[in-house]
PDB file of C-alpha atoms and ligand atoms in Angstrom:
ATOM      1  CA  MET C  29     106.108 116.053 121.132  1.00 57.00           C
ATOM      2  CA  SER C  30     103.015 117.897 119.948  1.00 65.00           C
ATOM      3  CA  ARG C  31     103.718 121.325 118.408  1.00 88.00           C
ATOM      4  CA  LYS C  32     100.411 122.602 117.104  1.00 97.00           C
ATOM      5  CA  ILE C  33     101.075 125.254 114.480  1.00 98.00           C
ATOM      6  CA  THR C  34      98.920 128.361 114.801  1.00 98.00           C
ATOM      7  CA  VAL C  35      98.627 131.607 112.863  1.00 98.00           C
ATOM      8  CA  LYS C  36     100.967 133.089 115.503  1.00 98.00           C
ATOM      9  CA  THR C  37     103.588 130.415 114.737  1.00 98.00           C
ATOM     10  CA  MET C  38     103.453 131.417 111.084  1.00 98.00           C
ATOM     11  CA  GLN C  39     104.105 135.071 111.962  1.00 98.00           C
ATOM     12  CA  LYS C  40     106.945 133.996 114.281  1.00 98.00           C
ATOM     13  CA  TYR C  41     108.498 131.982 111.443  1.00 98.00           C
ATOM     14  CA  LYS C  42     108.399 135.028 109.142  1.00 98.00           C
ATOM     15  CA  ASP C  43     109.826 137.307 111.816  1.00 98.00           C
ATOM     16  CA  GLU C  44     112.657 134.824 112.507  1.00 98.00           C
ATOM     17  CA  GLY C  45     113.324 134.157 108.816  1.00 98.00           C
ATOM     18  CA  GLN C  46     112.235 130.495 109.049  1.00 98.00           C
ATOM     19  CA  LYS C  47     110.471 129.122 105.952  1.00 98.00           C
ATOM     20  CA  ILE C  48     106.866 127.847 106.168  1.00 98.00           C
ATOM     21  CA  SER C  49     105.959 124.544 104.460  1.00 98.00           C
ATOM     22  CA  MET C  50     102.441 123.918 103.189  1.00 99.00           C
ATOM     23  CA  LEU C  51     100.883 121.077 101.163  1.00 99.00           C
ATOM     24  CA  THR C  52      97.319 120.290 100.214  1.00 99.00           C
ATOM     25  CA  ALA C  53      95.514 117.181 101.465  1.00 99.00           C
ATOM     26  CA  TYR C  54      91.955 116.010 101.087  1.00 98.00           C
ATOM     27  CA  ASP C  55      91.773 112.711 102.992  1.00 98.00           C
ATOM     28  CA  TYR C  56      92.526 111.270 106.445  1.00 98.00           C
ATOM     29  CA  SER C  57      95.575 109.089 105.651  1.00 98.00           C
ATOM     30  CA  THR C  58      97.398 111.585 103.421  1.00 98.00           C
ATOM     31  CA  ALA C  59      96.841 114.329 106.011  1.00 99.00           C
ATOM     32  CA  LYS C  60      98.155 112.015 108.746  1.00 98.00           C
ATOM     33  CA  TYR C  61     101.411 111.291 106.855  1.00 98.00           C
ATOM     34  CA  ILE C  62     101.956 114.908 105.755  1.00 98.00           C
ATOM     35  CA  ASP C  63     101.434 115.936 109.382  1.00 98.00           C
ATOM     36  CA  GLU C  64     103.822 113.220 110.637  1.00 98.00           C
ATOM     37  CA  ALA C  65     106.410 114.497 108.122  1.00 98.00           C
ATOM     38  CA  GLY C  66     106.346 117.840 109.935  1.00 98.00           C
ATOM     39  CA  VAL C  67     104.730 120.016 107.269  1.00 98.00           C
ATOM     40  CA  ASP C  68     103.515 123.237 108.955  1.00 98.00           C
ATOM     41  CA  VAL C  69     100.252 123.904 107.126  1.00 99.00           C
ATOM     42  CA  ILE C  70      97.752 121.609 105.391  1.00 99.00           C
ATOM     43  CA  LEU C  71      95.459 123.300 102.896  1.00 99.00           C
ATOM     44  CA  VAL C  72      92.217 121.527 102.097  1.00 99.00           C
ATOM     45  CA  GLY C  73      92.256 123.198  98.704  1.00 98.00           C
ATOM     46  CA  ASP C  74      89.383 123.488  96.273  1.00 98.00           C
ATOM     47  CA  SER C  75      91.923 121.913  93.887  1.00 98.00           C
ATOM     48  CA  VAL C  76      90.182 118.780  95.218  1.00 98.00           C
ATOM     49  CA  ALA C  77      87.637 119.455  92.442  1.00 98.00           C
ATOM     50  CA  MET C  78      90.267 118.742  89.781  1.00 98.00           C
ATOM     51  CA  VAL C  79      92.764 116.313  91.309  1.00 98.00           C
ATOM     52  CA  VAL C  80      90.345 114.136  93.302  1.00 98.00           C
ATOM     53  CA  LEU C  81      86.946 114.598  91.688  1.00 98.00           C
ATOM     54  CA  GLY C  82      88.110 114.985  88.077  1.00 98.00           C
ATOM     55  CA  TYR C  83      86.342 118.254  87.252  1.00 97.00           C
ATOM     56  CA  GLU C  84      87.874 120.683  84.754  1.00 95.00           C
ATOM     57  CA  SER C  85      88.121 123.593  87.184  1.00 95.00           C
ATOM     58  CA  THR C  86      88.021 124.357  90.889  1.00 97.00           C
ATOM     59  CA  CYS C  87      84.625 126.056  90.482  1.00 97.00           C
ATOM     60  CA  SER C  88      82.774 122.732  90.614  1.00 97.00           C
ATOM     61  CA  VAL C  89      82.885 122.100  94.374  1.00 98.00           C
ATOM     62  CA  GLY C  90      80.686 123.682  97.017  1.00 98.00           C
ATOM     63  CA  ILE C  91      80.756 124.118 100.766  1.00 98.00           C
ATOM     64  CA  GLU C  92      79.106 120.719 101.441  1.00 98.00           C
ATOM     65  CA  GLU C  93      81.944 118.813  99.729  1.00 98.00           C
ATOM     66  CA  MET C  94      84.594 121.052 101.322  1.00 98.00           C
ATOM     67  CA  LYS C  95      83.137 120.265 104.769  1.00 98.00           C
ATOM     68  CA  ILE C  96      83.573 116.521 104.180  1.00 98.00           C
ATOM     69  CA  PHE C  97      87.191 116.810 102.952  1.00 98.00           C
ATOM     70  CA  THR C  98      88.075 119.285 105.731  1.00 99.00           C
ATOM     71  CA  GLY C  99      86.692 116.925 108.390  1.00 98.00           C
ATOM     72  CA  ALA C 100      88.726 113.993 107.012  1.00 99.00           C
ATOM     73  CA  VAL C 101      91.961 116.039 107.024  1.00 99.00           C
ATOM     74  CA  ALA C 102      91.296 117.422 110.506  1.00 98.00           C
ATOM     75  CA  ARG C 103      90.851 113.894 111.878  1.00 98.00           C
ATOM     76  CA  GLY C 104      94.206 112.863 110.377  1.00 98.00           C
ATOM     77  CA  ALA C 105      96.410 115.850 111.258  1.00 98.00           C
ATOM     78  CA  LYS C 106      97.428 116.640 114.833  1.00 97.00           C
ATOM     79  CA  ASN C 107     100.039 119.398 114.571  1.00 98.00           C
ATOM     80  CA  ALA C 108      99.664 121.185 111.241  1.00 98.00           C
ATOM     81  CA  LEU C 109      97.562 124.312 110.902  1.00 98.00           C
ATOM     82  CA  ILE C 110      94.548 123.289 108.832  1.00 98.00           C
ATOM     83  CA  VAL C 111      93.270 125.807 106.299  1.00 99.00           C
ATOM     84  CA  GLY C 112      89.923 125.174 104.602  1.00 98.00           C
ATOM     85  CA  ASP C 113      89.485 126.718 101.154  1.00 98.00           C
ATOM     86  CA  MET C 114      86.336 128.787 100.656  1.00 98.00           C
ATOM     87  CA  PRO C 115      84.881 127.398  97.411  1.00 98.00           C
ATOM     88  CA  PHE C 116      83.530 129.376  94.443  1.00 97.00           C
ATOM     89  CA  LEU C 117      80.597 131.680  95.417  1.00 96.00           C
ATOM     90  CA  SER C 118      80.763 130.756  99.106  1.00 97.00           C
ATOM     91  CA  CYS C 119      81.941 134.304  99.982  1.00 95.00           C
ATOM     92  CA  ASP C 120      80.394 136.326  97.153  1.00 88.00           C
ATOM     93  CA  CYS C 121      76.974 136.188  98.773  1.00 87.00           C
ATOM     94  CA  ASP C 122      75.708 138.278 101.675  1.00 94.00           C
ATOM     95  CA  ILE C 123      78.121 138.688 104.591  1.00 96.00           C
ATOM     96  CA  SER C 124      76.143 136.577 107.051  1.00 96.00           C
ATOM     97  CA  SER C 125      76.061 133.656 104.569  1.00 97.00           C
ATOM     98  CA  ALA C 126      79.818 134.056 104.037  1.00 98.00           C
ATOM     99  CA  VAL C 127      80.358 133.915 107.815  1.00 98.00           C
ATOM    100  CA  LYS C 128      78.078 130.880 108.059  1.00 98.00           C
ATOM    101  CA  ASN C 129      79.981 129.093 105.249  1.00 98.00           C
ATOM    102  CA  ALA C 130      83.378 129.851 106.792  1.00 98.00           C
ATOM    103  CA  GLY C 131      82.013 128.756 110.172  1.00 98.00           C
ATOM    104  CA  GLU C 132      81.008 125.394 108.666  1.00 98.00           C
ATOM    105  CA  LEU C 133      84.635 124.740 107.687  1.00 98.00           C
ATOM    106  CA  ILE C 134      85.821 125.712 111.181  1.00 98.00           C
ATOM    107  CA  LYS C 135      83.190 123.416 112.728  1.00 98.00           C
ATOM    108  CA  ALA C 136      84.445 120.644 110.429  1.00 98.00           C
ATOM    109  CA  GLY C 137      87.940 121.068 111.919  1.00 98.00           C
ATOM    110  CA  ALA C 138      89.743 123.839 110.002  1.00 98.00           C
ATOM    111  CA  ASN C 139      91.778 126.374 112.002  1.00 98.00           C
ATOM    112  CA  ALA C 140      91.482 129.049 109.311  1.00 99.00           C
ATOM    113  CA  VAL C 141      89.961 129.635 105.884  1.00 99.00           C
ATOM    114  CA  LYS C 142      91.454 130.829 102.579  1.00 98.00           C
ATOM    115  CA  ILE C 143      89.698 133.304 100.306  1.00 98.00           C
ATOM    116  CA  GLU C 144      90.631 134.104  96.688  1.00 98.00           C
ATOM    117  CA  GLY C 145      90.633 137.706  95.483  1.00 97.00           C
ATOM    118  CA  CYS C 146      90.386 141.153  96.972  1.00 96.00           C
ATOM    119  CA  SER C 147      87.300 143.168  95.980  1.00 96.00           C
ATOM    120  CA  GLU C 148      86.021 145.876  98.347  1.00 97.00           C
ATOM    121  CA  TYR C 149      83.255 143.463  99.299  1.00 97.00           C
ATOM    122  CA  LEU C 150      85.649 140.572  99.987  1.00 97.00           C
ATOM    123  CA  LEU C 151      87.730 142.864 102.210  1.00 98.00           C
ATOM    124  CA  SER C 152      84.625 143.514 104.315  1.00 98.00           C
ATOM    125  CA  VAL C 153      84.064 139.743 104.517  1.00 98.00           C
ATOM    126  CA  VAL C 154      87.663 139.203 105.665  1.00 98.00           C
ATOM    127  CA  LYS C 155      87.245 141.909 108.320  1.00 98.00           C
ATOM    128  CA  ARG C 156      83.993 140.377 109.600  1.00 98.00           C
ATOM    129  CA  LEU C 157      85.422 136.841 109.657  1.00 98.00           C
ATOM    130  CA  VAL C 158      88.435 137.940 111.679  1.00 98.00           C
ATOM    131  CA  GLU C 159      86.145 139.859 114.092  1.00 98.00           C
ATOM    132  CA  THR C 160      84.090 136.660 114.407  1.00 98.00           C
ATOM    133  CA  GLY C 161      87.207 134.689 115.338  1.00 98.00           C
ATOM    134  CA  ILE C 162      87.951 133.048 112.002  1.00 98.00           C
ATOM    135  CA  PRO C 163      91.521 133.577 110.740  1.00 98.00           C
ATOM    136  CA  VAL C 164      91.772 134.309 107.006  1.00 99.00           C
ATOM    137  CA  MET C 165      94.515 133.525 104.500  1.00 99.00           C
ATOM    138  CA  GLY C 166      94.325 135.633 101.327  1.00 98.00           C
ATOM    139  CA  HIS C 167      95.110 134.415  97.804  1.00 98.00           C
ATOM    140  CA  LEU C 168      96.304 136.821  95.069  1.00 98.00           C
ATOM    141  CA  GLY C 169      97.984 136.710  91.664  1.00 98.00           C
ATOM    142  CA  PHE C 170      96.452 133.933  89.618  1.00 97.00           C
ATOM    143  CA  THR C 171      93.206 133.001  91.367  1.00 97.00           C
ATOM    144  CA  PRO C 172      91.879 129.749  89.821  1.00 95.00           C
ATOM    145  CA  GLN C 173      88.212 130.485  90.624  1.00 96.00           C
ATOM    146  CA  SER C 174      88.480 133.484  88.224  1.00 95.00           C
ATOM    147  CA  PHE C 175      90.194 131.626  85.375  1.00 91.00           C
ATOM    148  CA  ASN C 176      87.306 132.459  83.023  1.00 93.00           C
ATOM    149  CA  VAL C 177      87.824 136.185  83.617  1.00 93.00           C
ATOM    150  CA  MET C 178      91.633 135.872  83.496  1.00 94.00           C
ATOM    151  CA  GLY C 179      91.464 134.040  80.163  1.00 90.00           C
ATOM    152  CA  GLY C 180      92.988 130.780  81.383  1.00 89.00           C
ATOM    153  CA  PHE C 181      95.872 129.684  83.626  1.00 89.00           C
ATOM    154  CA  LYS C 182      98.106 132.747  83.128  1.00 93.00           C
ATOM    155  CA  VAL C 183     101.042 134.279  85.001  1.00 96.00           C
ATOM    156  CA  GLN C 184      99.965 137.538  86.703  1.00 96.00           C
ATOM    157  CA  GLY C 185     101.970 140.608  87.796  1.00 96.00           C
ATOM    158  CA  LYS C 186     104.046 140.922  84.644  1.00 97.00           C
ATOM    159  CA  THR C 187     104.064 144.750  84.449  1.00 97.00           C
ATOM    160  CA  ARG C 188     105.123 147.377  87.007  1.00 97.00           C
ATOM    161  CA  GLU C 189     101.503 148.521  87.246  1.00 98.00           C
ATOM    162  CA  ALA C 190     100.252 144.968  87.835  1.00 98.00           C
ATOM    163  CA  VAL C 191     102.885 144.404  90.545  1.00 98.00           C
ATOM    164  CA  GLU C 192     101.880 147.611  92.341  1.00 98.00           C
ATOM    165  CA  ASN C 193      98.256 146.547  92.107  1.00 98.00           C
ATOM    166  CA  ILE C 194      98.967 143.146  93.696  1.00 98.00           C
ATOM    167  CA  LEU C 195     100.933 144.870  96.479  1.00 98.00           C
ATOM    168  CA  LYS C 196      98.006 147.250  97.056  1.00 98.00           C
ATOM    169  CA  GLN C 197      95.652 144.271  97.318  1.00 98.00           C
ATOM    170  CA  ALA C 198      98.016 142.373  99.632  1.00 98.00           C
ATOM    171  CA  LYS C 199      98.269 145.392 101.955  1.00 98.00           C
ATOM    172  CA  ALA C 200      94.501 145.800 101.927  1.00 98.00           C
ATOM    173  CA  LEU C 201      94.131 142.127 102.945  1.00 98.00           C
ATOM    174  CA  GLU C 202      96.717 142.586 105.705  1.00 98.00           C
ATOM    175  CA  ASN C 203      94.881 145.703 106.957  1.00 98.00           C
ATOM    176  CA  ALA C 204      91.584 143.796 106.912  1.00 98.00           C
ATOM    177  CA  GLY C 205      93.172 141.222 109.249  1.00 98.00           C
ATOM    178  CA  ALA C 206      94.414 138.419 106.958  1.00 98.00           C
ATOM    179  CA  PHE C 207      97.200 136.460 108.680  1.00 98.00           C
ATOM    180  CA  SER C 208      98.998 135.506 105.452  1.00 98.00           C
ATOM    181  CA  VAL C 209      98.678 135.715 101.677  1.00 98.00           C
ATOM    182  CA  VAL C 210      99.211 133.057  98.990  1.00 98.00           C
ATOM    183  CA  LEU C 211     100.811 134.481  95.816  1.00 98.00           C
ATOM    184  CA  GLU C 212     100.079 132.226  92.851  1.00 98.00           C
ATOM    185  CA  MET C 213     101.900 132.298  89.505  1.00 98.00           C
ATOM    186  CA  VAL C 214     103.547 135.697  89.725  1.00 98.00           C
ATOM    187  CA  PRO C 215     107.176 136.387  88.716  1.00 98.00           C
ATOM    188  CA  GLN C 216     109.748 135.771  91.458  1.00 98.00           C
ATOM    189  CA  ASP C 217     110.785 139.460  91.621  1.00 98.00           C
ATOM    190  CA  CYS C 218     107.155 140.526  92.041  1.00 98.00           C
ATOM    191  CA  ALA C 219     106.695 138.061  94.935  1.00 98.00           C
ATOM    192  CA  LYS C 220     109.979 139.251  96.510  1.00 98.00           C
ATOM    193  CA  TYR C 221     108.844 142.894  96.398  1.00 98.00           C
ATOM    194  CA  ILE C 222     105.466 142.043  97.941  1.00 98.00           C
ATOM    195  CA  THR C 223     107.032 139.808 100.606  1.00 98.00           C
ATOM    196  CA  GLU C 224     109.460 142.568 101.633  1.00 98.00           C
ATOM    197  CA  ASN C 225     106.645 145.111 101.893  1.00 98.00           C
ATOM    198  CA  LEU C 226     104.208 143.004 103.874  1.00 98.00           C
ATOM    199  CA  THR C 227     104.234 142.295 107.608  1.00 98.00           C
ATOM    200  CA  VAL C 228     102.319 139.013 107.353  1.00 98.00           C
ATOM    201  CA  PRO C 229     103.860 135.927 105.694  1.00 98.00           C
ATOM    202  CA  THR C 230     103.512 135.276 101.957  1.00 99.00           C
ATOM    203  CA  ILE C 231     103.199 131.730 100.621  1.00 99.00           C
ATOM    204  CA  SER C 232     104.419 130.983  97.112  1.00 98.00           C
ATOM    205  CA  CYS C 233     102.458 128.825  94.724  1.00 98.00           C
ATOM    206  CA  GLY C 234     104.697 129.151  91.687  1.00 98.00           C
ATOM    207  CA  ALA C 235     105.929 132.567  92.854  1.00 98.00           C
ATOM    208  CA  GLY C 236     109.570 131.720  93.507  1.00 98.00           C
ATOM    209  CA  LYS C 237     111.902 131.361  96.443  1.00 98.00           C
ATOM    210  CA  TYR C 238     111.653 134.741  98.160  1.00 98.00           C
ATOM    211  CA  CYS C 239     108.228 134.184  99.730  1.00 98.00           C
ATOM    212  CA  ASP C 240     108.068 133.250 103.405  1.00 98.00           C
ATOM    213  CA  GLY C 241     106.684 129.821 102.577  1.00 99.00           C
ATOM    214  CA  GLN C 242     105.871 127.404  99.764  1.00 99.00           C
ATOM    215  CA  VAL C 243     102.730 125.464  98.864  1.00 99.00           C
ATOM    216  CA  LEU C 244     102.177 122.675  96.345  1.00 98.00           C
ATOM    217  CA  VAL C 245      99.164 120.542  95.527  1.00 98.00           C
ATOM    218  CA  SER C 246     100.186 117.179  97.024  1.00 98.00           C
ATOM    219  CA  ASP C 247      98.759 115.184  94.110  1.00 98.00           C
ATOM    220  CA  ASP C 248     101.121 117.178  91.829  1.00 98.00           C
ATOM    221  CA  ALA C 249     104.130 116.888  94.149  1.00 98.00           C
ATOM    222  CA  PHE C 250     103.609 113.150  94.671  1.00 98.00           C
ATOM    223  CA  GLY C 251     102.947 112.504  90.973  1.00 98.00           C
ATOM    224  CA  LYS C 252      99.440 111.130  91.429  1.00 98.00           C
ATOM    225  CA  TYR C 253      97.570 113.651  89.259  1.00 98.00           C
ATOM    226  CA  SER C 254      98.903 113.391  85.718  1.00 96.00           C
ATOM    227  CA  ASP C 255      96.452 115.300  83.463  1.00 95.00           C
ATOM    228  CA  PHE C 256      98.912 118.206  83.448  1.00 91.00           C
ATOM    229  CA  CYS C 257     101.760 119.465  85.616  1.00 94.00           C
ATOM    230  CA  PRO C 258     102.469 123.202  86.082  1.00 95.00           C
ATOM    231  CA  LYS C 259     106.078 124.333  85.416  1.00 96.00           C
ATOM    232  CA  PHE C 260     106.601 125.328  89.067  1.00 98.00           C
ATOM    233  CA  VAL C 261     105.821 121.878  90.501  1.00 98.00           C
ATOM    234  CA  ARG C 262     108.636 119.641  91.723  1.00 98.00           C
ATOM    235  CA  ARG C 263     107.696 115.957  91.524  1.00 98.00           C
ATOM    236  CA  TYR C 264     108.892 114.143  94.658  1.00 98.00           C
ATOM    237  CA  CYS C 265     107.411 110.789  93.698  1.00 97.00           C
ATOM    238  CA  ASP C 266     105.785 108.997  90.774  1.00 98.00           C
ATOM    239  CA  MET C 267     102.646 107.688  92.444  1.00 98.00           C
ATOM    240  CA  LYS C 268     100.965 107.146  89.099  1.00 98.00           C
ATOM    241  CA  SER C 269     103.620 104.533  88.179  1.00 98.00           C
ATOM    242  CA  LEU C 270     103.477 102.972  91.661  1.00 98.00           C
ATOM    243  CA  ILE C 271      99.693 102.622  91.508  1.00 98.00           C
ATOM    244  CA  LEU C 272      99.835 101.258  87.951  1.00 98.00           C
ATOM    245  CA  GLU C 273     102.487  98.715  88.949  1.00 98.00           C
ATOM    246  CA  CYS C 274     100.591  97.571  92.061  1.00 98.00           C
ATOM    247  CA  ALA C 275      97.224  97.394  90.267  1.00 98.00           C
ATOM    248  CA  LYS C 276      98.786  95.363  87.416  1.00 98.00           C
ATOM    249  CA  LYS C 277     100.429  92.930  89.871  1.00 98.00           C
ATOM    250  CA  TYR C 278      97.126  92.534  91.736  1.00 98.00           C
ATOM    251  CA  ASN C 279      95.243  92.012  88.484  1.00 98.00           C
ATOM    252  CA  ASP C 280      97.741  89.321  87.386  1.00 98.00           C
ATOM    253  CA  ASP C 281      97.608  87.604  90.792  1.00 98.00           C
ATOM    254  CA  VAL C 282      93.802  87.434  90.718  1.00 98.00           C
ATOM    255  CA  LYS C 283      93.664  86.252  87.096  1.00 98.00           C
ATOM    256  CA  ASN C 284      96.398  83.618  87.705  1.00 98.00           C
ATOM    257  CA  GLY C 285      94.828  82.348  90.922  1.00 98.00           C
ATOM    258  CA  ASN C 286      97.823  83.564  93.013  1.00 98.00           C
ATOM    259  CA  PHE C 287      95.662  85.699  95.297  1.00 98.00           C
ATOM    260  CA  PRO C 288      94.598  84.832  97.933  1.00 98.00           C
ATOM    261  CA  CYS C 289      97.165  82.301  99.245  1.00 98.00           C
ATOM    262  CA  SER C 290      96.732  79.985 102.253  1.00 98.00           C
ATOM    263  CA  GLU C 291      97.849  82.696 104.757  1.00 98.00           C
ATOM    264  CA  GLU C 292      95.267  85.111 103.405  1.00 98.00           C
ATOM    265  CA  VAL C 293      92.148  83.047 104.096  1.00 98.00           C
ATOM    266  CA  PHE C 294      90.081  82.155 107.178  1.00 98.00           C
TER     267      PHE C 294
HETATM  268  O1  KIV M 301      93.149 124.860  95.984  1.00 64.44           O
HETATM  269  C1  KIV M 301      94.383 124.845  96.119  1.00 64.44           C
HETATM  270  O2  KIV M 301      95.028 123.793  96.165  1.00 64.44           O
HETATM  271  C2  KIV M 301      95.071 126.125  96.224  1.00 64.44           C
HETATM  272  C3  KIV M 301      96.559 126.130  96.156  1.00 64.44           C
HETATM  273  C4  KIV M 301      97.004 125.865  94.780  1.00 64.44           C
HETATM  274  C5  KIV M 301      97.144 127.373  96.717  1.00 64.44           C
HETATM  275  O3  KIV M 301      94.451 127.131  96.329  1.00 64.44           O
END
């Protein structure tokens, strides 16, 4: 039976104490299987830049690429809430361009967009998007698009002052209309404190078990991307080994004349 997840479902899950599951996907088939598996939210993350396109950071994709990946995921997933990631600089322009960019992801099939950071300006963008009818997921703590400013991939919220600052930002996002907030790479106790003081659901990306939900990059969780693996990732599969094994077998079969066989020809 179809059970389309909406932003309201996510709030209901938090209110009832039910955990929210979220994975990234970037293509039709992966989205279809993740959806079939019952995962609540599919994020078309700008992590696509690194794990699919092989760039060194997430800053290397733009709205045109994100539209293509979002469309593919939307065609594959029936029930999951689809969140399109707003890529680097797609919000930090004038407000009407930010609305246009977010609108492109919605037109491509996303049900909501995710925005990294929380400047005064970004809060006004969030407010306008929500007024326009575009739900917004916030993203605080370590925000990969700002890794140059943050001095690399570093855990955030390590001091009392930093924790209070993240809570202040999370509340500001909630007040601006965000329907949930991703907390990336902050200590578990920090995420717990923020989760308990926020009405909307928090989603942990390396922020421990007390958030209302969890997100992982699927290429990390399935063991496909192997350039590096963050400490907080749990590997559910070793796709790299599976692909290597299959590609080697295929290579041998072709070289030895074992492929194709009589059943595989016209
Ligand atoms: O782009 C992405 O995949 C993300 C998650 C890591 C939260 O933003």
